[in-house]
């Protein structure tokens, strides 16, 4: 059932061209820049009346939510908060019926996320669940259910469900943006065309996995690993660190590049591996200056950069390449590189990849 792969995690990483495709399939009309989301029980008028979005999730799904914040704010102009399920349920949230809460949960069974979304309903908020499991508990608690079509995920580390969640967030953000008139038709068309190209681009990354494996093996015996990114790549840095720590047991932390000098630089020393997500976009120069700060401490930098970026090689020790896409969509590609980096690191360390110690696939208790 692992289809010839040594681990479910590797199989699931390799399924992403299909799972991303299946998640958007039938929903994108690039001819008129619209998306069809019949499962969404919100009229355009209701969308225009959304005062704020509150995304609630845990773990990897929370990292997807953090990407979602940038999408809803940048594309649809809707202020978006992202809350950890276990914190939200014991907070005293300021909620009302014009706030839309979106639960993101692959399993649909995470106890803290379920409790948080139930509390949103008690404030009469409209609720959306993004989940991968048909008929899971969350589907009974939300007004609308948007299914990701990743197929069953067996490996404890979330991989294909994460990129499927991101895919659904792009679709939803474009839907909101078009309903609100904050995104012109040509921009929407371009984004949809580029989204359709993502599965093929993920396949290109998968085809070059030996380069990522070589890099992973170089650094596999390190004690600490840092990940930095800015803007949309900041949550991807968090996700890269989470994937690495959970399956390889290496201490890993993700930071927003601008935060380095507010503390983390103290930990960066001679030889420390630092992964910098440096794909092209409006913060490219900013992450380059962060890379220079890191190099000044003699750390070793692994950059995730675009295929055609020849400049980056001057500043870093290792480059892992991703195809160029719209900067908003680049998390869908950079993530795959970081999943493979974590996988091959854990493999080199002989870890129990599909069932890491102390972790369960779905956390149904608080
Ligand atoms: C990490 C991982 C966990 C889950 C978290 C939420 O790889 O799998 O962090 O993302 O337990 O799970 P769901 O999405 O089922 O609510």
mmCIF file of C-alpha atoms and ligand atoms in Angstrom:
data_model
loop_
_atom_site.group_PDB
_atom_site.id
_atom_site.type_symbol
_atom_site.label_atom_id
_atom_site.label_comp_id
_atom_site.label_asym_id
_atom_site.label_seq_id
_atom_site.Cartn_x
_atom_site.Cartn_y
_atom_site.Cartn_z
ATOM 1 C CA UNK A 1 0.000 0.000 0.000
ATOM 2 C CA UNK A 2 3.071 2.258 0.092
ATOM 3 C CA UNK A 3 3.143 1.861 -3.701
ATOM 4 C CA UNK A 4 6.828 0.964 -3.695
ATOM 5 C CA UNK A 5 7.894 3.849 -1.438
ATOM 6 C CA UNK A 6 9.879 3.169 1.705
ATOM 7 C CA UNK A 7 7.566 5.351 3.799
ATOM 8 C CA UNK A 8 4.059 6.745 3.587
ATOM 9 C CA UNK A 9 5.520 10.198 4.067
ATOM 10 C CA UNK A 10 7.574 9.946 0.867
ATOM 11 C CA UNK A 11 4.607 8.500 -0.992
ATOM 12 C CA UNK A 12 2.413 11.351 0.214
ATOM 13 C CA UNK A 13 4.993 14.002 -0.670
ATOM 14 C CA UNK A 14 5.107 12.512 -4.142
ATOM 15 C CA UNK A 15 1.328 12.575 -4.473
ATOM 16 C CA UNK A 16 1.169 16.360 -4.254
ATOM 17 C CA UNK A 17 0.934 17.092 -7.973
ATOM 18 C CA UNK A 18 -2.267 15.054 -7.913
ATOM 19 C CA UNK A 19 -3.634 16.208 -4.555
ATOM 20 C CA UNK A 20 -3.204 19.896 -5.360
ATOM 21 C CA UNK A 21 -4.777 19.301 -8.760
ATOM 22 C CA UNK A 22 -7.706 17.348 -7.314
ATOM 23 C CA UNK A 23 -8.346 20.067 -4.742
ATOM 24 C CA UNK A 24 -8.753 22.812 -7.362
ATOM 25 C CA UNK A 25 -10.177 20.610 -10.105
ATOM 26 C CA UNK A 26 -13.518 21.877 -11.439
ATOM 27 C CA UNK A 27 -13.319 25.070 -9.358
ATOM 28 C CA UNK A 28 -11.214 27.427 -11.472
ATOM 29 C CA UNK A 29 -12.458 29.407 -14.481
ATOM 30 C CA UNK A 30 -9.379 31.170 -15.745
ATOM 31 C CA UNK A 31 -11.339 32.508 -18.718
ATOM 32 C CA UNK A 32 -13.305 34.908 -16.558
ATOM 33 C CA UNK A 33 -11.118 34.926 -13.456
ATOM 34 C CA UNK A 34 -13.744 33.375 -11.234
ATOM 35 C CA UNK A 35 -13.858 30.390 -8.914
ATOM 36 C CA UNK A 36 -16.795 28.084 -8.338
ATOM 37 C CA UNK A 37 -17.293 27.074 -4.757
ATOM 38 C CA UNK A 38 -20.805 25.674 -4.607
ATOM 39 C CA UNK A 39 -20.129 24.247 -1.164
ATOM 40 C CA UNK A 40 -19.727 27.746 0.237
ATOM 41 C CA UNK A 41 -22.940 28.867 1.864
ATOM 42 C CA UNK A 42 -22.217 32.579 1.763
ATOM 43 C CA UNK A 43 -23.774 35.014 -0.700
ATOM 44 C CA UNK A 44 -21.661 37.747 -2.296
ATOM 45 C CA UNK A 45 -23.480 40.204 -0.090
ATOM 46 C CA UNK A 46 -22.571 38.229 3.012
ATOM 47 C CA UNK A 47 -18.971 38.121 1.824
ATOM 48 C CA UNK A 48 -18.965 41.910 1.416
ATOM 49 C CA UNK A 49 -20.248 42.255 4.964
ATOM 50 C CA UNK A 50 -17.464 40.231 6.580
ATOM 51 C CA UNK A 51 -15.877 42.516 9.129
ATOM 52 C CA UNK A 52 -12.980 40.232 10.008
ATOM 53 C CA UNK A 53 -11.874 36.648 9.509
ATOM 54 C CA UNK A 54 -10.653 34.506 12.374
ATOM 55 C CA UNK A 55 -8.750 31.403 11.339
ATOM 56 C CA UNK A 56 -8.495 28.687 13.992
ATOM 57 C CA UNK A 57 -6.204 25.675 13.738
ATOM 58 C CA UNK A 58 -3.339 23.711 15.331
ATOM 59 C CA UNK A 59 0.110 22.604 14.185
ATOM 60 C CA UNK A 60 0.659 22.398 10.458
ATOM 61 C CA UNK A 61 -2.912 23.519 9.801
ATOM 62 C CA UNK A 62 -2.121 26.645 11.824
ATOM 63 C CA UNK A 63 0.803 27.338 9.498
ATOM 64 C CA UNK A 64 -1.566 27.054 6.543
ATOM 65 C CA UNK A 65 -3.797 29.552 8.357
ATOM 66 C CA UNK A 66 -0.905 31.989 8.702
ATOM 67 C CA UNK A 67 -0.454 31.894 4.922
ATOM 68 C CA UNK A 68 -4.217 32.418 4.634
ATOM 69 C CA UNK A 69 -3.956 35.648 6.615
ATOM 70 C CA UNK A 70 -1.707 37.186 3.956
ATOM 71 C CA UNK A 71 -4.051 35.990 1.197
ATOM 72 C CA UNK A 72 -7.278 37.323 2.702
ATOM 73 C CA UNK A 73 -5.639 40.623 3.613
ATOM 74 C CA UNK A 74 -3.719 41.131 0.367
ATOM 75 C CA UNK A 75 -6.305 39.905 -2.108
ATOM 76 C CA UNK A 76 -9.638 40.568 -0.411
ATOM 77 C CA UNK A 77 -8.737 43.384 1.983
ATOM 78 C CA UNK A 78 -10.281 41.570 4.948
ATOM 79 C CA UNK A 79 -8.495 41.860 8.271
ATOM 80 C CA UNK A 80 -7.612 38.346 9.373
ATOM 81 C CA UNK A 81 -6.528 36.961 12.730
ATOM 82 C CA UNK A 82 -5.062 33.508 13.202
ATOM 83 C CA UNK A 83 -5.625 31.747 16.494
ATOM 84 C CA UNK A 84 -4.281 28.530 17.981
ATOM 85 C CA UNK A 85 -7.265 26.282 18.770
ATOM 86 C CA UNK A 86 -6.138 25.467 22.299
ATOM 87 C CA UNK A 87 -5.610 29.148 23.117
ATOM 88 C CA UNK A 88 -8.783 30.437 21.515
ATOM 89 C CA UNK A 89 -11.042 28.113 23.468
ATOM 90 C CA UNK A 90 -9.897 29.527 26.801
ATOM 91 C CA UNK A 91 -9.610 33.138 25.703
ATOM 92 C CA UNK A 92 -12.284 35.728 25.865
ATOM 93 C CA UNK A 93 -12.607 36.457 22.161
ATOM 94 C CA UNK A 94 -14.280 39.561 20.820
ATOM 95 C CA UNK A 95 -16.697 38.011 18.355
ATOM 96 C CA UNK A 96 -19.936 38.947 16.636
ATOM 97 C CA UNK A 97 -22.087 37.732 13.778
ATOM 98 C CA UNK A 98 -20.124 39.698 11.152
ATOM 99 C CA UNK A 99 -16.972 37.753 11.889
ATOM 100 C CA UNK A 100 -16.272 34.712 9.773
ATOM 101 C CA UNK A 101 -14.392 31.945 11.494
ATOM 102 C CA UNK A 102 -12.524 29.393 9.440
ATOM 103 C CA UNK A 103 -11.396 26.141 11.045
ATOM 104 C CA UNK A 104 -8.582 24.358 9.257
ATOM 105 C CA UNK A 105 -8.175 20.739 10.296
ATOM 106 C CA UNK A 106 -6.973 17.928 8.108
ATOM 107 C CA UNK A 107 -8.509 15.189 10.263
ATOM 108 C CA UNK A 108 -11.577 17.165 11.257
ATOM 109 C CA UNK A 109 -11.153 15.657 14.723
ATOM 110 C CA UNK A 110 -8.684 17.916 16.560
ATOM 111 C CA UNK A 111 -10.387 18.475 19.917
ATOM 112 C CA UNK A 112 -9.134 22.023 20.456
ATOM 113 C CA UNK A 113 -10.124 23.183 16.987
ATOM 114 C CA UNK A 114 -13.571 21.618 17.395
ATOM 115 C CA UNK A 115 -14.110 23.293 20.738
ATOM 116 C CA UNK A 116 -12.990 26.652 19.377
ATOM 117 C CA UNK A 117 -15.322 26.496 16.381
ATOM 118 C CA UNK A 118 -18.238 25.514 18.608
ATOM 119 C CA UNK A 119 -17.569 28.555 20.717
ATOM 120 C CA UNK A 120 -17.604 30.735 17.567
ATOM 121 C CA UNK A 121 -21.032 29.403 16.758
ATOM 122 C CA UNK A 122 -22.230 30.473 20.176
ATOM 123 C CA UNK A 123 -21.385 34.046 19.076
ATOM 124 C CA UNK A 124 -23.436 33.501 15.881
ATOM 125 C CA UNK A 125 -20.371 33.745 13.664
ATOM 126 C CA UNK A 126 -20.580 32.190 10.261
ATOM 127 C CA UNK A 127 -18.176 29.242 10.186
ATOM 128 C CA UNK A 128 -16.297 27.428 7.455
ATOM 129 C CA UNK A 129 -14.425 24.148 7.916
ATOM 130 C CA UNK A 130 -11.560 23.204 5.631
ATOM 131 C CA UNK A 131 -10.952 19.496 6.132
ATOM 132 C CA UNK A 132 -9.727 16.420 4.318
ATOM 133 C CA UNK A 133 -11.995 13.838 5.931
ATOM 134 C CA UNK A 134 -15.536 13.401 4.676
ATOM 135 C CA UNK A 135 -18.042 13.223 7.514
ATOM 136 C CA UNK A 136 -15.484 14.110 10.223
ATOM 137 C CA UNK A 137 -16.707 15.841 13.399
ATOM 138 C CA UNK A 138 -15.901 19.365 12.214
ATOM 139 C CA UNK A 139 -18.268 18.940 9.269
ATOM 140 C CA UNK A 140 -21.181 18.842 11.699
ATOM 141 C CA UNK A 141 -20.159 22.057 13.393
ATOM 142 C CA UNK A 142 -19.554 24.389 10.470
ATOM 143 C CA UNK A 143 -21.990 26.251 8.219
ATOM 144 C CA UNK A 144 -19.925 25.441 5.129
ATOM 145 C CA UNK A 145 -17.514 22.574 4.565
ATOM 146 C CA UNK A 146 -14.749 22.885 1.991
ATOM 147 C CA UNK A 147 -13.081 19.560 1.332
ATOM 148 C CA UNK A 148 -9.475 19.281 0.328
ATOM 149 C CA UNK A 149 -9.032 16.304 -1.939
ATOM 150 C CA UNK A 150 -5.680 15.012 -0.787
ATOM 151 C CA UNK A 151 -6.836 11.449 -0.148
ATOM 152 C CA UNK A 152 -6.021 9.635 3.111
ATOM 153 C CA UNK A 153 -2.816 10.717 4.797
ATOM 154 C CA UNK A 154 -1.171 7.946 6.810
ATOM 155 C CA UNK A 155 2.192 9.477 7.758
ATOM 156 C CA UNK A 156 1.915 11.410 11.017
ATOM 157 C CA UNK A 157 3.688 14.393 9.471
ATOM 158 C CA UNK A 158 1.170 16.380 7.453
ATOM 159 C CA UNK A 159 2.432 16.927 3.906
ATOM 160 C CA UNK A 160 -0.082 16.627 1.081
ATOM 161 C CA UNK A 161 -2.905 17.794 3.309
ATOM 162 C CA UNK A 162 -0.969 21.019 4.010
ATOM 163 C CA UNK A 163 -0.520 21.913 0.337
ATOM 164 C CA UNK A 164 -4.159 20.983 -0.264
ATOM 165 C CA UNK A 165 -5.196 23.356 2.559
ATOM 166 C CA UNK A 166 -3.116 26.119 0.984
ATOM 167 C CA UNK A 167 -4.757 25.414 -2.378
ATOM 168 C CA UNK A 168 -8.202 25.777 -0.820
ATOM 169 C CA UNK A 169 -7.179 29.028 0.878
ATOM 170 C CA UNK A 170 -6.074 30.495 -2.482
ATOM 171 C CA UNK A 171 -9.425 29.536 -3.993
ATOM 172 C CA UNK A 172 -11.362 31.017 -1.083
ATOM 173 C CA UNK A 173 -9.313 34.233 -1.039
ATOM 174 C CA UNK A 174 -9.849 34.710 -4.789
ATOM 175 C CA UNK A 175 -13.562 34.052 -4.306
ATOM 176 C CA UNK A 176 -13.763 36.723 -1.607
ATOM 177 C CA UNK A 177 -11.633 39.149 -3.586
ATOM 178 C CA UNK A 178 -13.810 38.820 -6.676
ATOM 179 C CA UNK A 179 -17.008 39.186 -4.623
ATOM 180 C CA UNK A 180 -15.646 42.325 -2.983
ATOM 181 C CA UNK A 181 -14.197 43.767 -6.182
ATOM 182 C CA UNK A 182 -10.741 44.127 -4.654
ATOM 183 C CA UNK A 183 -9.044 42.114 -7.383
ATOM 184 C CA UNK A 184 -9.299 42.969 -11.047
ATOM 185 C CA UNK A 185 -10.202 40.307 -13.524
ATOM 186 C CA UNK A 186 -6.788 40.133 -15.178
ATOM 187 C CA UNK A 187 -5.017 39.641 -11.900
ATOM 188 C CA UNK A 188 -7.471 36.863 -11.028
ATOM 189 C CA UNK A 189 -7.003 35.200 -14.415
ATOM 190 C CA UNK A 190 -3.207 35.287 -14.049
ATOM 191 C CA UNK A 191 -3.338 33.833 -10.574
ATOM 192 C CA UNK A 192 -5.636 31.021 -11.685
ATOM 193 C CA UNK A 193 -3.457 30.202 -14.681
ATOM 194 C CA UNK A 194 -0.417 30.096 -12.404
ATOM 195 C CA UNK A 195 -2.260 27.974 -9.840
ATOM 196 C CA UNK A 196 -3.018 25.448 -12.559
ATOM 197 C CA UNK A 197 0.705 25.261 -13.335
ATOM 198 C CA UNK A 198 1.631 24.386 -9.750
ATOM 199 C CA UNK A 199 1.151 20.570 -9.995
ATOM 200 C CA UNK A 200 3.615 20.381 -12.914
ATOM 201 C CA UNK A 201 6.060 22.621 -11.037
ATOM 202 C CA UNK A 202 5.821 20.442 -7.909
ATOM 203 C CA UNK A 203 6.646 17.483 -10.141
ATOM 204 C CA UNK A 204 9.818 19.271 -11.285
ATOM 205 C CA UNK A 205 10.909 19.657 -7.666
ATOM 206 C CA UNK A 206 10.189 15.981 -7.017
ATOM 207 C CA UNK A 207 12.277 15.035 -10.042
ATOM 208 C CA UNK A 208 15.264 16.792 -8.463
ATOM 209 C CA UNK A 209 14.865 15.209 -5.047
ATOM 210 C CA UNK A 210 18.373 13.727 -5.109
ATOM 211 C CA UNK A 211 19.833 17.244 -4.769
ATOM 212 C CA UNK A 212 17.711 17.837 -1.685
ATOM 213 C CA UNK A 213 18.746 14.448 -0.322
ATOM 214 C CA UNK A 214 22.415 15.309 -0.762
ATOM 215 C CA UNK A 215 21.926 18.554 1.139
ATOM 216 C CA UNK A 216 19.936 16.827 3.899
ATOM 217 C CA UNK A 217 22.700 14.262 4.380
ATOM 218 C CA UNK A 218 25.353 16.997 4.677
ATOM 219 C CA UNK A 219 23.573 18.513 7.651
ATOM 220 C CA UNK A 220 21.862 15.455 9.124
ATOM 221 C CA UNK A 221 23.987 15.239 12.252
ATOM 222 C CA UNK A 222 23.505 18.857 13.339
ATOM 223 C CA UNK A 223 21.935 19.668 16.719
ATOM 224 C CA UNK A 224 20.119 22.850 15.745
ATOM 225 C CA UNK A 225 18.575 24.109 12.552
ATOM 226 C CA UNK A 226 17.015 27.482 11.833
ATOM 227 C CA UNK A 227 14.553 28.518 9.154
ATOM 228 C CA UNK A 228 13.914 32.091 8.093
ATOM 229 C CA UNK A 229 11.468 33.669 5.699
ATOM 230 C CA UNK A 230 9.569 36.895 5.278
ATOM 231 C CA UNK A 231 5.975 37.727 4.383
ATOM 232 C CA UNK A 232 4.276 34.561 3.029
ATOM 233 C CA UNK A 233 7.513 32.659 3.472
ATOM 234 C CA UNK A 234 7.514 33.274 7.208
ATOM 235 C CA UNK A 235 4.812 30.639 7.906
ATOM 236 C CA UNK A 236 6.643 28.355 5.487
ATOM 237 C CA UNK A 237 9.770 28.767 7.622
ATOM 238 C CA UNK A 238 7.675 27.753 10.645
ATOM 239 C CA UNK A 239 6.365 24.750 8.746
ATOM 240 C CA UNK A 240 9.865 23.734 7.597
ATOM 241 C CA UNK A 241 11.040 23.792 11.208
ATOM 242 C CA UNK A 242 7.993 21.869 12.446
ATOM 243 C CA UNK A 243 8.445 19.132 9.820
ATOM 244 C CA UNK A 244 12.138 18.762 10.616
ATOM 245 C CA UNK A 245 11.740 18.626 14.389
ATOM 246 C CA UNK A 246 8.851 16.193 14.403
ATOM 247 C CA UNK A 247 10.432 13.489 12.276
ATOM 248 C CA UNK A 248 14.211 13.959 12.711
ATOM 249 C CA UNK A 249 14.222 15.116 16.385
ATOM 250 C CA UNK A 250 16.658 17.893 15.520
ATOM 251 C CA UNK A 251 15.955 21.117 17.383
ATOM 252 C CA UNK A 252 14.544 23.445 14.737
ATOM 253 C CA UNK A 253 13.027 26.913 14.878
ATOM 254 C CA UNK A 254 11.488 29.172 12.304
ATOM 255 C CA UNK A 255 11.695 32.967 12.360
ATOM 256 C CA UNK A 256 10.570 35.972 10.410
ATOM 257 C CA UNK A 257 13.775 37.396 8.907
ATOM 258 C CA UNK A 258 13.286 40.796 10.538
ATOM 259 C CA UNK A 259 13.145 39.205 13.992
ATOM 260 C CA UNK A 260 16.677 37.829 13.821
ATOM 261 C CA UNK A 261 18.320 40.799 15.435
ATOM 262 C CA UNK A 262 15.728 40.811 18.196
ATOM 263 C CA UNK A 263 17.112 37.636 19.727
ATOM 264 C CA UNK A 264 17.692 34.614 17.511
ATOM 265 C CA UNK A 265 21.024 35.904 16.136
ATOM 266 C CA UNK A 266 22.463 35.124 19.573
ATOM 267 C CA UNK A 267 22.090 31.431 18.780
ATOM 268 C CA UNK A 268 23.592 31.513 15.323
ATOM 269 C CA UNK A 269 27.225 30.560 15.320
ATOM 270 C CA UNK A 270 29.961 29.063 13.267
ATOM 271 C CA UNK A 271 28.478 26.302 11.120
ATOM 272 C CA UNK A 272 24.824 26.486 12.246
ATOM 273 C CA UNK A 273 22.596 25.466 9.331
ATOM 274 C CA UNK A 274 20.052 28.152 8.450
ATOM 275 C CA UNK A 275 17.505 27.597 5.719
ATOM 276 C CA UNK A 276 16.480 30.886 4.104
ATOM 277 C CA UNK A 277 13.444 30.935 1.863
ATOM 278 C CA UNK A 278 14.526 33.450 -0.730
ATOM 279 C CA UNK A 279 12.168 33.132 -3.672
ATOM 280 C CA UNK A 280 11.613 36.249 -5.804
ATOM 281 C CA UNK A 281 9.058 38.746 -4.568
ATOM 282 C CA UNK A 282 8.753 42.171 -2.986
ATOM 283 C CA UNK A 283 10.765 41.141 0.088
ATOM 284 C CA UNK A 284 13.578 39.431 -1.825
ATOM 285 C CA UNK A 285 16.116 42.184 -1.078
ATOM 286 C CA UNK A 286 15.114 42.079 2.581
ATOM 287 C CA UNK A 287 15.738 38.366 2.940
ATOM 288 C CA UNK A 288 19.064 38.826 1.119
ATOM 289 C CA UNK A 289 20.136 41.304 3.770
ATOM 290 C CA UNK A 290 19.046 38.831 6.481
ATOM 291 C CA UNK A 291 21.177 36.192 4.768
ATOM 292 C CA UNK A 292 24.160 38.540 4.905
ATOM 293 C CA UNK A 293 23.593 39.107 8.636
ATOM 294 C CA UNK A 294 23.500 35.356 9.156
ATOM 295 C CA UNK A 295 26.610 34.738 7.066
ATOM 296 C CA UNK A 296 28.459 37.368 9.081
ATOM 297 C CA UNK A 297 28.104 34.952 12.044
ATOM 298 C CA UNK A 298 29.752 32.189 9.982
ATOM 299 C CA UNK A 299 26.545 30.166 9.788
ATOM 300 C CA UNK A 300 25.974 27.918 6.803
ATOM 301 C CA UNK A 301 23.034 29.061 4.709
ATOM 302 C CA UNK A 302 20.856 26.813 2.570
ATOM 303 C CA UNK A 303 18.706 28.998 0.329
ATOM 304 C CA UNK A 304 15.447 27.974 -1.276
ATOM 305 C CA UNK A 305 15.566 30.105 -4.423
ATOM 306 C CA UNK A 306 14.202 30.311 -7.932
ATOM 307 C CA UNK A 307 15.736 28.309 -10.745
ATOM 308 C CA UNK A 308 16.832 31.451 -12.605
ATOM 309 C CA UNK A 309 18.306 33.256 -9.585
ATOM 310 C CA UNK A 310 22.043 33.343 -10.231
ATOM 311 C CA UNK A 311 22.773 36.125 -7.740
ATOM 312 C CA UNK A 312 21.919 34.102 -4.645
ATOM 313 C CA UNK A 313 24.862 31.737 -5.107
ATOM 314 C CA UNK A 314 27.247 34.527 -4.126
ATOM 315 C CA UNK A 315 25.850 34.682 -0.633
ATOM 316 C CA UNK A 316 24.943 31.169 0.436
ATOM 317 C CA UNK A 317 26.499 27.725 0.852
ATOM 318 C CA UNK A 318 23.813 25.654 -0.800
ATOM 319 C CA UNK A 319 20.884 26.435 -3.097
ATOM 320 C CA UNK A 320 17.755 24.311 -3.403
ATOM 321 C CA UNK A 321 15.832 25.351 -6.492
ATOM 322 C CA UNK A 322 12.137 25.934 -7.086
ATOM 323 C CA UNK A 323 10.457 26.992 -10.342
ATOM 324 C CA UNK A 324 9.375 30.622 -10.593
ATOM 325 C CA UNK A 325 5.717 31.429 -10.008
ATOM 326 C CA UNK A 326 3.575 34.322 -8.790
ATOM 327 C CA UNK A 327 5.058 35.324 -5.434
ATOM 328 C CA UNK A 328 1.728 34.673 -3.704
ATOM 329 C CA UNK A 329 1.796 31.049 -4.864
ATOM 330 C CA UNK A 330 5.436 30.312 -4.058
ATOM 331 C CA UNK A 331 4.656 28.694 -0.645
ATOM 332 C CA UNK A 332 3.126 25.756 -2.543
ATOM 333 C CA UNK A 333 6.530 25.076 -4.074
ATOM 334 C CA UNK A 334 8.969 25.990 -1.271
ATOM 335 C CA UNK A 335 7.057 23.752 1.126
ATOM 336 C CA UNK A 336 7.743 20.670 -0.967
ATOM 337 C CA UNK A 337 11.486 21.320 -0.766
ATOM 338 C CA UNK A 338 11.308 21.612 3.024
ATOM 339 C CA UNK A 339 9.237 18.426 3.325
ATOM 340 C CA UNK A 340 11.884 16.522 1.367
ATOM 341 C CA UNK A 341 14.663 18.110 3.407
ATOM 342 C CA UNK A 342 12.991 16.910 6.616
ATOM 343 C CA UNK A 343 12.292 13.478 5.157
ATOM 344 C CA UNK A 344 15.849 12.820 3.975
ATOM 345 C CA UNK A 345 17.312 14.192 7.199
ATOM 346 C CA UNK A 346 15.183 11.786 9.239
ATOM 347 C CA UNK A 347 16.073 8.954 6.863
ATOM 348 C CA UNK A 348 19.797 9.625 7.280
ATOM 349 C CA UNK A 349 19.319 9.592 11.061
ATOM 350 C CA UNK A 350 17.426 6.298 10.978
ATOM 351 C CA UNK A 351 14.268 7.739 12.561
ATOM 352 C CA UNK A 352 10.819 6.185 12.609
ATOM 353 C CA UNK A 353 9.505 8.512 9.933
ATOM 354 C CA UNK A 354 5.850 7.564 9.625
ATOM 355 C CA UNK A 355 5.319 7.266 13.372
ATOM 356 C CA UNK A 356 7.492 9.734 15.244
ATOM 357 C CA UNK A 357 7.794 9.195 18.970
ATOM 358 C CA UNK A 358 5.197 10.834 21.206
ATOM 359 C CA UNK A 359 2.997 12.009 18.324
ATOM 360 C CA UNK A 360 -0.403 10.830 17.108
ATOM 361 C CA UNK A 361 -1.971 11.423 13.719
ATOM 362 C CA UNK A 362 -5.035 13.012 15.151
ATOM 363 C CA UNK A 363 -5.229 14.717 18.506
ATOM 364 C CA UNK A 364 -8.731 13.995 19.736
ATOM 365 C CA UNK A 365 -7.993 14.883 23.342
ATOM 366 C CA UNK A 366 -7.095 18.281 24.690
HETATM 367 C C1 LIG B 1 2.372 18.130 11.882
HETATM 368 C C2 LIG B 1 1.026 17.666 12.156
HETATM 369 C C3 LIG B 1 0.249 18.298 13.252
HETATM 370 C C4 LIG B 1 -1.186 18.570 12.787
HETATM 371 C C5 LIG B 1 -2.049 19.073 13.953
HETATM 372 C C6 LIG B 1 -3.439 19.480 13.496
HETATM 373 O O1 LIG B 1 2.932 17.492 10.792
HETATM 374 O O2 LIG B 1 0.551 16.803 11.480
HETATM 375 O O3 LIG B 1 0.852 19.465 13.687
HETATM 376 O O4 LIG B 1 -1.137 19.491 11.754
HETATM 377 O O5 LIG B 1 -2.140 18.073 14.922
HETATM 378 O O6 LIG B 1 -4.107 18.399 12.932
HETATM 379 P P1 LIG B 1 -5.424 18.601 12.106
HETATM 380 O O7 LIG B 1 -5.081 19.299 10.848
HETATM 381 O O8 LIG B 1 -5.937 17.209 11.862
HETATM 382 O O9 LIG B 1 -6.361 19.411 12.944
#
